[in-house]
Structure formats: structure tokens, C-alpha cells
PDB file of C-alpha atoms and ligand atoms in Angstrom:
ATOM      1  CA  UNK A   1      -0.313   0.186  -0.004  1.00 60.00           C
ATOM      2  CA  UNK A   2       1.010   3.475  -0.390  1.00 82.00           C
ATOM      3  CA  UNK A   3       1.505   6.176   1.887  1.00 91.00           C
ATOM      4  CA  UNK A   4       0.577   9.493   2.242  1.00 97.00           C
ATOM      5  CA  UNK A   5       3.608  11.492   2.810  1.00 98.00           C
ATOM      6  CA  UNK A   6       6.078  12.856   0.073  1.00 98.00           C
ATOM      7  CA  UNK A   7       9.007  16.077   0.912  1.00 98.00           C
ATOM      8  CA  UNK A   8       9.685  18.261  -1.422  1.00 99.00           C
ATOM      9  CA  UNK A   9      12.492  21.423  -1.691  1.00 99.00           C
ATOM     10  CA  UNK A  10      12.493  24.181  -3.353  1.00 99.00           C
ATOM     11  CA  UNK A  11      16.118  24.894  -4.618  1.00 98.00           C
ATOM     12  CA  UNK A  12      18.244  27.794  -4.760  1.00 98.00           C
ATOM     13  CA  UNK A  13      17.525  28.625  -8.148  1.00 98.00           C
ATOM     14  CA  UNK A  14      13.707  28.807  -7.857  1.00 98.00           C
ATOM     15  CA  UNK A  15      13.941  30.188  -4.494  1.00 98.00           C
ATOM     16  CA  UNK A  16      16.673  33.178  -5.961  1.00 98.00           C
ATOM     17  CA  UNK A  17      13.983  33.820  -8.927  1.00 98.00           C
ATOM     18  CA  UNK A  18      10.776  34.059  -6.621  1.00 98.00           C
ATOM     19  CA  UNK A  19       9.103  30.832  -7.842  1.00 98.00           C
ATOM     20  CA  UNK A  20       8.362  30.029  -4.458  1.00 98.00           C
ATOM     21  CA  UNK A  21       4.801  31.370  -4.264  1.00 98.00           C
ATOM     22  CA  UNK A  22       3.960  30.125  -8.170  1.00 98.00           C
ATOM     23  CA  UNK A  23       5.261  26.379  -7.304  1.00 98.00           C
ATOM     24  CA  UNK A  24       3.339  26.395  -3.655  1.00 98.00           C
ATOM     25  CA  UNK A  25       0.349  27.218  -5.633  1.00 98.00           C
ATOM     26  CA  UNK A  26       0.655  24.098  -8.067  1.00 98.00           C
ATOM     27  CA  UNK A  27       1.539  21.866  -5.234  1.00 99.00           C
ATOM     28  CA  UNK A  28      -1.704  23.045  -3.345  1.00 98.00           C
ATOM     29  CA  UNK A  29      -3.802  23.088  -5.976  1.00 98.00           C
ATOM     30  CA  UNK A  30      -3.027  19.423  -6.722  1.00 98.00           C
ATOM     31  CA  UNK A  31      -4.308  18.859  -3.578  1.00 98.00           C
ATOM     32  CA  UNK A  32      -1.258  18.123  -1.428  1.00 98.00           C
ATOM     33  CA  UNK A  33      -1.606  19.690   1.822  1.00 98.00           C
ATOM     34  CA  UNK A  34       1.317  21.627   3.638  1.00 98.00           C
ATOM     35  CA  UNK A  35       2.045  19.644   7.327  1.00 98.00           C
ATOM     36  CA  UNK A  36       5.516  21.551   7.962  1.00 98.00           C
ATOM     37  CA  UNK A  37       7.267  24.302   5.974  1.00 98.00           C
ATOM     38  CA  UNK A  38      10.592  26.463   7.038  1.00 98.00           C
ATOM     39  CA  UNK A  39      13.531  28.096   4.993  1.00 98.00           C
ATOM     40  CA  UNK A  40      16.902  26.271   5.904  1.00 98.00           C
ATOM     41  CA  UNK A  41      20.365  27.751   4.473  1.00 98.00           C
ATOM     42  CA  UNK A  42      22.279  24.344   4.068  1.00 98.00           C
ATOM     43  CA  UNK A  43      26.379  24.035   4.671  1.00 98.00           C
ATOM     44  CA  UNK A  44      28.172  21.406   2.508  1.00 98.00           C
ATOM     45  CA  UNK A  45      28.288  19.139   5.429  1.00 98.00           C
ATOM     46  CA  UNK A  46      24.315  19.108   5.429  1.00 98.00           C
ATOM     47  CA  UNK A  47      23.752  18.805   1.794  1.00 98.00           C
ATOM     48  CA  UNK A  48      26.606  15.632   1.701  1.00 98.00           C
ATOM     49  CA  UNK A  49      24.520  13.997   4.192  1.00 98.00           C
ATOM     50  CA  UNK A  50      21.278  14.567   2.416  1.00 98.00           C
ATOM     51  CA  UNK A  51      22.512  13.595  -0.854  1.00 98.00           C
ATOM     52  CA  UNK A  52      24.523  10.860   0.841  1.00 97.00           C
ATOM     53  CA  UNK A  53      23.005   8.404  -1.435  1.00 96.00           C
ATOM     54  CA  UNK A  54      24.603   9.872  -5.022  1.00 97.00           C
ATOM     55  CA  UNK A  55      28.077  10.818  -3.311  1.00 97.00           C
ATOM     56  CA  UNK A  56      30.033   7.942  -5.948  1.00 98.00           C
ATOM     57  CA  UNK A  57      27.903   9.890  -8.575  1.00 98.00           C
ATOM     58  CA  UNK A  58      30.428  12.571 -10.945  1.00 98.00           C
ATOM     59  CA  UNK A  59      28.362  15.874 -10.022  1.00 98.00           C
ATOM     60  CA  UNK A  60      28.096  14.571  -6.495  1.00 98.00           C
ATOM     61  CA  UNK A  61      30.198  17.782  -5.139  1.00 98.00           C
ATOM     62  CA  UNK A  62      29.105  20.197  -7.553  1.00 98.00           C
ATOM     63  CA  UNK A  63      25.192  19.072  -6.594  1.00 98.00           C
ATOM     64  CA  UNK A  64      25.753  19.735  -2.899  1.00 98.00           C
ATOM     65  CA  UNK A  65      27.545  23.530  -4.089  1.00 98.00           C
ATOM     66  CA  UNK A  66      24.836  24.123  -5.582  1.00 98.00           C
ATOM     67  CA  UNK A  67      22.497  22.881  -3.081  1.00 98.00           C
ATOM     68  CA  UNK A  68      24.361  25.298  -0.742  1.00 98.00           C
ATOM     69  CA  UNK A  69      24.311  28.426  -2.761  1.00 98.00           C
ATOM     70  CA  UNK A  70      21.362  30.212  -0.918  1.00 98.00           C
ATOM     71  CA  UNK A  71      18.553  29.673   1.131  1.00 98.00           C
ATOM     72  CA  UNK A  72      15.564  26.529   0.654  1.00 99.00           C
ATOM     73  CA  UNK A  73      12.353  26.039   1.546  1.00 99.00           C
ATOM     74  CA  UNK A  74      11.446  22.694   3.261  1.00 99.00           C
ATOM     75  CA  UNK A  75       8.137  21.152   2.923  1.00 99.00           C
ATOM     76  CA  UNK A  76       6.549  18.014   4.681  1.00 98.00           C
ATOM     77  CA  UNK A  77       3.561  17.259   1.857  1.00 98.00           C
ATOM     78  CA  UNK A  78       0.454  15.231   2.544  1.00 98.00           C
ATOM     79  CA  UNK A  79      -1.999  13.374   0.014  1.00 98.00           C
ATOM     80  CA  UNK A  80      -2.997   9.767  -0.889  1.00 98.00           C
ATOM     81  CA  UNK A  81      -0.430   8.091  -3.041  1.00 98.00           C
ATOM     82  CA  UNK A  82       1.676  11.202  -2.257  1.00 98.00           C
ATOM     83  CA  UNK A  83       5.171  10.297  -3.312  1.00 98.00           C
ATOM     84  CA  UNK A  84       4.436   8.948  -7.051  1.00 98.00           C
ATOM     85  CA  UNK A  85       1.884  11.667  -7.464  1.00 98.00           C
ATOM     86  CA  UNK A  86       4.065  14.382  -6.818  1.00 98.00           C
ATOM     87  CA  UNK A  87       6.742  13.354  -9.013  1.00 98.00           C
ATOM     88  CA  UNK A  88       4.713  13.438 -11.522  1.00 98.00           C
ATOM     89  CA  UNK A  89       3.655  16.970 -10.827  1.00 98.00           C
ATOM     90  CA  UNK A  90       7.290  17.812 -10.565  1.00 98.00           C
ATOM     91  CA  UNK A  91       8.454  15.751 -13.659  1.00 98.00           C
ATOM     92  CA  UNK A  92      11.911  14.514 -15.135  1.00 98.00           C
ATOM     93  CA  UNK A  93      14.990  15.302 -13.596  1.00 98.00           C
ATOM     94  CA  UNK A  94      15.996  16.823 -16.747  1.00 97.00           C
ATOM     95  CA  UNK A  95      13.755  19.898 -17.811  1.00 96.00           C
ATOM     96  CA  UNK A  96      14.760  19.107 -21.476  1.00 96.00           C
ATOM     97  CA  UNK A  97      12.644  15.681 -20.980  1.00 97.00           C
ATOM     98  CA  UNK A  98       9.725  17.320 -18.614  1.00 96.00           C
ATOM     99  CA  UNK A  99       6.419  16.697 -19.744  1.00 96.00           C
ATOM    100  CA  UNK A 100       4.383  19.711 -20.498  1.00 97.00           C
ATOM    101  CA  UNK A 101       2.789  21.065 -17.410  1.00 96.00           C
ATOM    102  CA  UNK A 102       5.276  20.287 -14.868  1.00 98.00           C
ATOM    103  CA  UNK A 103       6.950  22.371 -12.353  1.00 98.00           C
ATOM    104  CA  UNK A 104      10.143  21.075 -13.867  1.00 98.00           C
ATOM    105  CA  UNK A 105       8.969  22.210 -17.452  1.00 98.00           C
ATOM    106  CA  UNK A 106       8.142  25.486 -15.980  1.00 98.00           C
ATOM    107  CA  UNK A 107      10.777  26.530 -13.691  1.00 98.00           C
ATOM    108  CA  UNK A 108      13.911  24.249 -14.104  1.00 98.00           C
ATOM    109  CA  UNK A 109      16.928  25.829 -15.901  1.00 95.00           C
ATOM    110  CA  UNK A 110      19.377  22.662 -15.968  1.00 98.00           C
ATOM    111  CA  UNK A 111      19.572  19.328 -14.739  1.00 98.00           C
ATOM    112  CA  UNK A 112      21.338  20.376 -11.609  1.00 98.00           C
ATOM    113  CA  UNK A 113      18.995  23.927 -10.926  1.00 98.00           C
ATOM    114  CA  UNK A 114      15.962  21.882 -11.667  1.00 98.00           C
ATOM    115  CA  UNK A 115      13.931  23.723  -9.164  1.00 98.00           C
ATOM    116  CA  UNK A 116      12.426  21.236  -7.126  1.00 98.00           C
ATOM    117  CA  UNK A 117      12.975  17.516  -5.300  1.00 98.00           C
ATOM    118  CA  UNK A 118      10.872  14.819  -4.677  1.00 98.00           C
ATOM    119  CA  UNK A 119      11.505  11.980  -2.376  1.00 98.00           C
ATOM    120  CA  UNK A 120      11.328   8.602  -4.643  1.00 98.00           C
ATOM    121  CA  UNK A 121       9.859   6.195  -2.427  1.00 98.00           C
ATOM    122  CA  UNK A 122       7.197   6.515   1.163  1.00 98.00           C
ATOM    123  CA  UNK A 123      10.691   4.978   3.196  1.00 97.00           C
ATOM    124  CA  UNK A 124      12.809   8.032   1.920  1.00 98.00           C
ATOM    125  CA  UNK A 125      10.133  10.243   2.042  1.00 98.00           C
ATOM    126  CA  UNK A 126       9.946   9.163   5.685  1.00 98.00           C
ATOM    127  CA  UNK A 127      14.295   9.698   6.216  1.00 98.00           C
ATOM    128  CA  UNK A 128      14.209  13.170   4.607  1.00 98.00           C
ATOM    129  CA  UNK A 129      11.180  14.687   7.062  1.00 98.00           C
ATOM    130  CA  UNK A 130      12.993  13.665   9.653  1.00 98.00           C
ATOM    131  CA  UNK A 131      16.153  14.693   8.299  1.00 98.00           C
ATOM    132  CA  UNK A 132      14.842  18.399   8.534  1.00 98.00           C
ATOM    133  CA  UNK A 133      11.995  18.291  11.124  1.00 98.00           C
ATOM    134  CA  UNK A 134      13.068  15.953  13.842  1.00 94.00           C
ATOM    135  CA  UNK A 135      14.986  18.417  15.817  1.00 74.00           C
TER     136      UNK A 135
HETATM  137  N1  UDP B 201      21.346  16.172 -10.830  1.00 92.86           N
HETATM  138  C1  UDP B 201      22.434  16.734 -11.556  1.00 92.86           C
HETATM  139  N2  UDP B 201      23.389  16.015 -12.607  1.00 92.86           N
HETATM  140  C2  UDP B 201      22.591  14.578 -12.896  1.00 92.86           C
HETATM  141  C3  UDP B 201      21.786  13.940 -12.355  1.00 92.86           C
HETATM  142  C4  UDP B 201      20.569  14.949 -11.373  1.00 92.86           C
HETATM  143  O1  UDP B 201      22.886  17.598 -11.159  1.00 92.86           O
HETATM  144  O2  UDP B 201      23.373  14.043 -14.275  1.00 92.86           O
HETATM  145  C5  UDP B 201      20.895  16.679  -9.436  1.00 92.86           C
HETATM  146  C6  UDP B 201      19.598  17.174  -9.572  1.00 92.86           C
HETATM  147  O3  UDP B 201      19.611  18.793  -9.184  1.00 92.86           O
HETATM  148  C7  UDP B 201      18.819  16.277  -8.959  1.00 92.86           C
HETATM  149  C8  UDP B 201      19.831  15.756  -8.073  1.00 92.86           C
HETATM  150  O4  UDP B 201      20.923  15.581  -8.587  1.00 92.86           O
HETATM  151  O5  UDP B 201      17.556  16.863  -8.883  1.00 92.86           O
HETATM  152  C9  UDP B 201      19.507  14.559  -7.655  1.00 92.86           C
HETATM  153  O6  UDP B 201      19.222  13.699  -8.508  1.00 92.86           O
HETATM  154  P1  UDP B 201      18.220  12.388  -8.788  1.00 92.86           P
HETATM  155  O7  UDP B 201      18.570  11.302  -9.768  1.00 92.86           O
HETATM  156  O8  UDP B 201      17.953  11.691  -7.177  1.00 92.86           O
HETATM  157  O9  UDP B 201      17.485  12.893  -9.687  1.00 92.86           O
HETATM  158  P2  UDP B 201      15.447  13.619  -8.876  1.00 92.86           P
HETATM  159  O10 UDP B 201      15.182  12.500  -8.166  1.00 92.86           O
HETATM  160  O11 UDP B 201      15.590  14.996  -8.195  1.00 92.86           O
HETATM  161  O12 UDP B 201      14.629  13.659 -10.296  1.00 92.86           O
HETATM  162 MG1   MG B 202      16.204  11.437  -6.016  1.00 92.86          MG
END
């Protein structure tokens, strides 16, 4: 059975471009409710821990640097079938391949600076929610 929680980050490029409002509007309009939200500025250590699954990938150090380049908005979301519905709403990692109408198609500028994060499984959603919201 699929869970009802997911986790998202409005990434530094989108925050900097003042897309936070429009992106949250799309998310709420799609039926997700906000359970918890805050503004965070990650340091390299925190970004490396968050993206530790990607530590062997060639883009890892650039990705961590980018995620620390400015404030981000972290949000816990709730909806039936949350993880998979949210991945559909944000679109493919590479905005050039993202479907029309998705958040990444609208607001992402590159495969790295792709505006938004979405958890990829129920298990990771809970891990990511705890990462930012469990004191
Ligand atoms: N990323 C990157 N280069 C790549 C692939 C991914 O810079 O070739 C970045 C991008 O910001 C992406 C994040 O690393 O969102 C995590 O990658 P993942 O494969 O988990 O993509 P996502 O789940 O975010 O779609
Ligand atoms: Mg991922």
C-alpha cells in the first residue's frame, strides 16, 4: 500500500528567482496539504548527508555546492499516493525531458538547477522529513 506523505525542497535557483509562491500554488492546487515548512540554508556537510546516496556520482560535489548556494524551502506534504503523484507533478530530472505542465518544465533551468526535489519512495520520504523536521 502506498503512503500519504512526501517531502519537497524548493531549490536555491527557484527560491532566488521568486518562484516559491507560484510553485506552492501548483502543489496546493494539485491536492497536497502542507504539514510542515521552513526556510533553511544548508552547509556542505548537511547537503552531503542529504544526498549521500549520490556520493559516488560525478555530479555529487557540484550538486552539494549548488544546494548550498542560497536559501531553500523544505516542506512536508500530505496526500493520498503522495510520492508517486508528486513525482508526476514535478516531472523528469532533466527539464528538457520533463512533460508539459510539470513544475520542472515550467521553472527548471538545467538538469542540476531543476527547481524542486521530490522523494522517490515512502521510506525515503520519511527519512527526508525526519532529516529536516525532527529536532
Ligand atoms: N543532478 C545533477 N546532474 C545529473 C543528475 C542529477 O546535477 O546528471 C542533480 C539534480 O539537481 C537532481 C539531483 O541531482 O535533482 C538528484 O538526482 P536524482 O537522480 O535523485 O534526481 P531527482 O530524484 O531529483 O529527479
Ligand atoms: Mg532523487
